[in-house]
Structure formats: structure tokens, C-alpha cells
Amino acid sequence: MARLLQDPSKLHPSEWYTANQMQRASTESQKSRSECMTAESWRLVDEIEKTTQKTQSDVNKKLEQRREEIKFWKQELDNKLEQIVHETEILLTFKNRLERALEGCKEPLVVAQKCLLYRQRRVGIDLVHDEVEQQLLKEVEVLQGIIALLGRTLEQTNEQIRRNRSAKYDLDMDLKDKFTALTIDDYCASLTNDTPHIIYADNAVKLEGNFVTPEDWIDFTNINVEKADKQRNNSLALKALIDGILSQIANDMRKQCEIVNNAFRNRVKEVKDAKHKLETLLAMVMDETASQEKNIAALKKAITDKEAPVKVAQTRLEARNRRPNVELCYDTVHSSLMSEVQEITKNIQRLKDALAQAQTELKGLSCRQLSLEEEIKVKENTLYIDEVLCMQMRESVCINNY
């Protein structure tokens, strides 16, 4: 019994109390740490929840700002696109005006060249380098210069249209990208913590691809906007230039055309006056020819009329030359007969000389008549060329404002 009370395997009551105290202290300590941990966890959960909400709210704000920024630049691009499309459409109408003007120059040029070609058919003295020819040559030069100018301006317009379309293409591509980006950001803005089908995407946090800085992003769009503005301003300047050119060439063409027409009218009047004077001279020559023919007839008759008196005188002399012997006297009768024969013979010769001169004059008048008739035909040919072929052809020329 004594040995049982002294069993070394049994603990002392103080040890039992101590063990219980230690358990209580350990438990209370563990509970205290657990409570602190729980409190810290709740604080951490609350802190992280607030941080997460704040961060998500900040991201949402930034996403909204980004969406507004994209919308702003998208609107800018839309405006610039509308402007450049509008300017290009107007420039295409100006291109059509240039093409019509270029086409409209061909007929006046062909007419002027035909006039020069027709006028090469003038003959004789009328084949002259007159005011009409000088102004026609100038008209051809003016028209060729205008055609060259319109050709260069048309090339410049085509190049500007190409540049406008290039600027439009850049705007279209930028707008397409911004529309896609805005669609994506709209989708992102619509996502909430309760949205179904949201997933983990660990690889999304990696910066892969050709990311650019916001500054580069703005610069890229700015470049497209500035390019569109530049081409639009160039288009406006080119339109003003084309308006000025079309107005000036129409004035130049009308002015030169009227100068040529006036030169034609003046030349036709000069040729008609010359023809009228030639016809007057021809009438005078023909009158004089008729008068000379009468004169020649009169001279021939006068010569014929003198044949009888000279025959009478010569017959008398012949008869008196047969007087016999001393009767063959050179008396006053014989002397008078001799003088009469000489006088009549001399006068007949004078009449013949006058007849020869009259015939020479008649021949000269005939030559002059032929020359005048030929010259009148020359003038008629010139009038036909200038008044009928050229002036009537020029009436078809119509110079419009393009």
C-alpha cells in the first residue's frame, strides 16, 4: 500500500494543476492569436475588397475616359473623312470641267488650222501674209498654249485626287481600327463581377505584341488628321487655281477669236472694195474697148473712103499723061493733081498709122481686160475662201465657260 502511494508513474497534484493551467494558458494564447488572425483577416479582406473596388472603379473610370478619347478622335476622323470625301467629289467635278475645256479647245484649234490651210489656196497677189494670217497663227499659238496649260493642270488635279484618296484611305484604316478598339472597350466596360462566362487569362498580363505609347497613339491619328487637312487645303487652293485658269482661258479664247473674226471681216471688206474697184475698171476698159472698136471701124471706113478720091486723082493723072506733044504741059491742073494724090496718099498713111495705133491700143485694152478679169477671179477665190469657207466655219465655234 505504501508502495502504491509512492508509485513513480503517478504525477503530483501540483503537476496536474500546473498542466491544466498550461493547457488553459496555451489555449487562451492560441485563441487570442486565432482571434487576432481572424480580425486581421477580416481587416485584410475588407482592405483588399476596398482596394479592389477602388482599383476596379479607377480602371472603369480610365476605361470610360479612354472610350471618350477614342470617340473624340473617331469623331475627328469622321469629320476629316467627310471633308476629304466632299473635297474629292468637288475636285472630280473640277477635273470634268478641265476635261471638257480641253475637249472644247480642239474644235477651235482645228478650225484655225483649217483656215490657215484653206488660205494657202489663195493665188496671185492675194497670197499675202496679211493681218488675218498673223492673227490666225497667234490663235493657233494661244490655243496650243491653253491646251498645254490645261493638260498640266489636269495632271496636277489627278495627282491631288490621288493624294486625297491616299489621305482618305489612312483615315478609313484609322477609323476602322478605332471602331474595333471602341467595340472592344465597350465590351470591356460592360463587364462586371457578375457577368457570366468571365474567365482567368493568366497570359493576358504579359505585354505581347506591338504596343505603342498613348503619345504615339495620338501622334499617329494627328498625322492622319493633319495629312487630311493639308490635302484638303491643297484641294481648295487647286480649285481656286482651276477656276482662275478656266475663266482666263475662256476670256483669252473669246478675245483672240473676236480679233481673228474682225480681221476676217476687215479683210473681206478690203477684198470686196478691191474687187469692186477692179470691176469698175473692167467696165471702163470694156467701154473703152467698145469705143476703140468703133474708132477702128471709123478709121477703116475713112481709109476705104479715100480709095475713090485717090483713084480719081490717079486716073486723071494717068489720062493727062497721055496728052500729045506739047499738050503734055505741067500745068496747074497737073500740079494740083500731083499735090492731091500726094496729099490723099499721105492722109491715107496717117489714117493707117492711126489705125495701127488704135489696134495696138485695142490689143492693150484686151490684155488689160483679161488681166482685170483674172484679178477679179483671184478676188472671188479669196472671198470664197475667207467669207464662205473660213468665216462660215468659224460661226460654228462656240467658246463656253467651263
Short mmCIF file of C-alpha atoms in Angstrom, two decimals, residues 101 104-105 107-109 139 143 146 246-258 261 394-402:
data_model
loop_
_atom_site.label_atom_id
_atom_site.label_comp_id
_atom_site.label_asym_id
_atom_site.label_seq_id
_atom_site.Cartn_x
_atom_site.Cartn_y
_atom_site.Cartn_z
CA ALA A 101 -12.40 72.58 -121.51
CA GLY A 104 -13.59 72.26 -126.14
CA CYS A 105 -10.22 73.64 -127.31
CA GLU A 107 -12.55 72.34 -132.37
CA PRO A 108 -11.32 75.99 -132.34
CA LEU A 109 -7.78 74.73 -132.94
CA GLU A 139 -4.81 82.00 -132.33
CA LEU A 143 -4.90 77.53 -128.25
CA ILE A 146 -4.04 76.73 -123.45
CA LEU A 246 -10.82 78.29 -116.79
CA SER A 247 -12.09 81.85 -116.55
CA GLN A 248 -8.89 83.28 -118.06
CA ILE A 249 -8.66 80.80 -120.94
CA ALA A 250 -12.30 81.42 -121.87
CA ASN A 251 -11.59 85.17 -121.97
CA ASP A 252 -8.36 84.67 -123.92
CA MET A 253 -10.05 82.37 -126.44
CA ARG A 254 -13.02 84.70 -126.92
CA LYS A 255 -10.75 87.71 -127.25
CA GLN A 256 -8.47 86.10 -129.84
CA CYS A 257 -11.42 84.57 -131.68
CA GLU A 258 -13.05 88.00 -131.96
CA ASN A 261 -13.14 87.40 -136.84
CA ARG A 394 -15.83 79.86 -137.66
CA GLU A 395 -19.50 80.56 -136.93
CA SER A 396 -19.74 77.00 -135.57
CA VAL A 397 -17.06 77.71 -132.97
CA CYS A 398 -18.67 78.08 -129.54
CA ILE A 399 -16.50 79.10 -126.59
CA ASN A 400 -18.23 78.24 -123.32
CA ASN A 401 -17.46 78.88 -119.68
CA TYR A 402 -16.36 75.58 -118.16
#
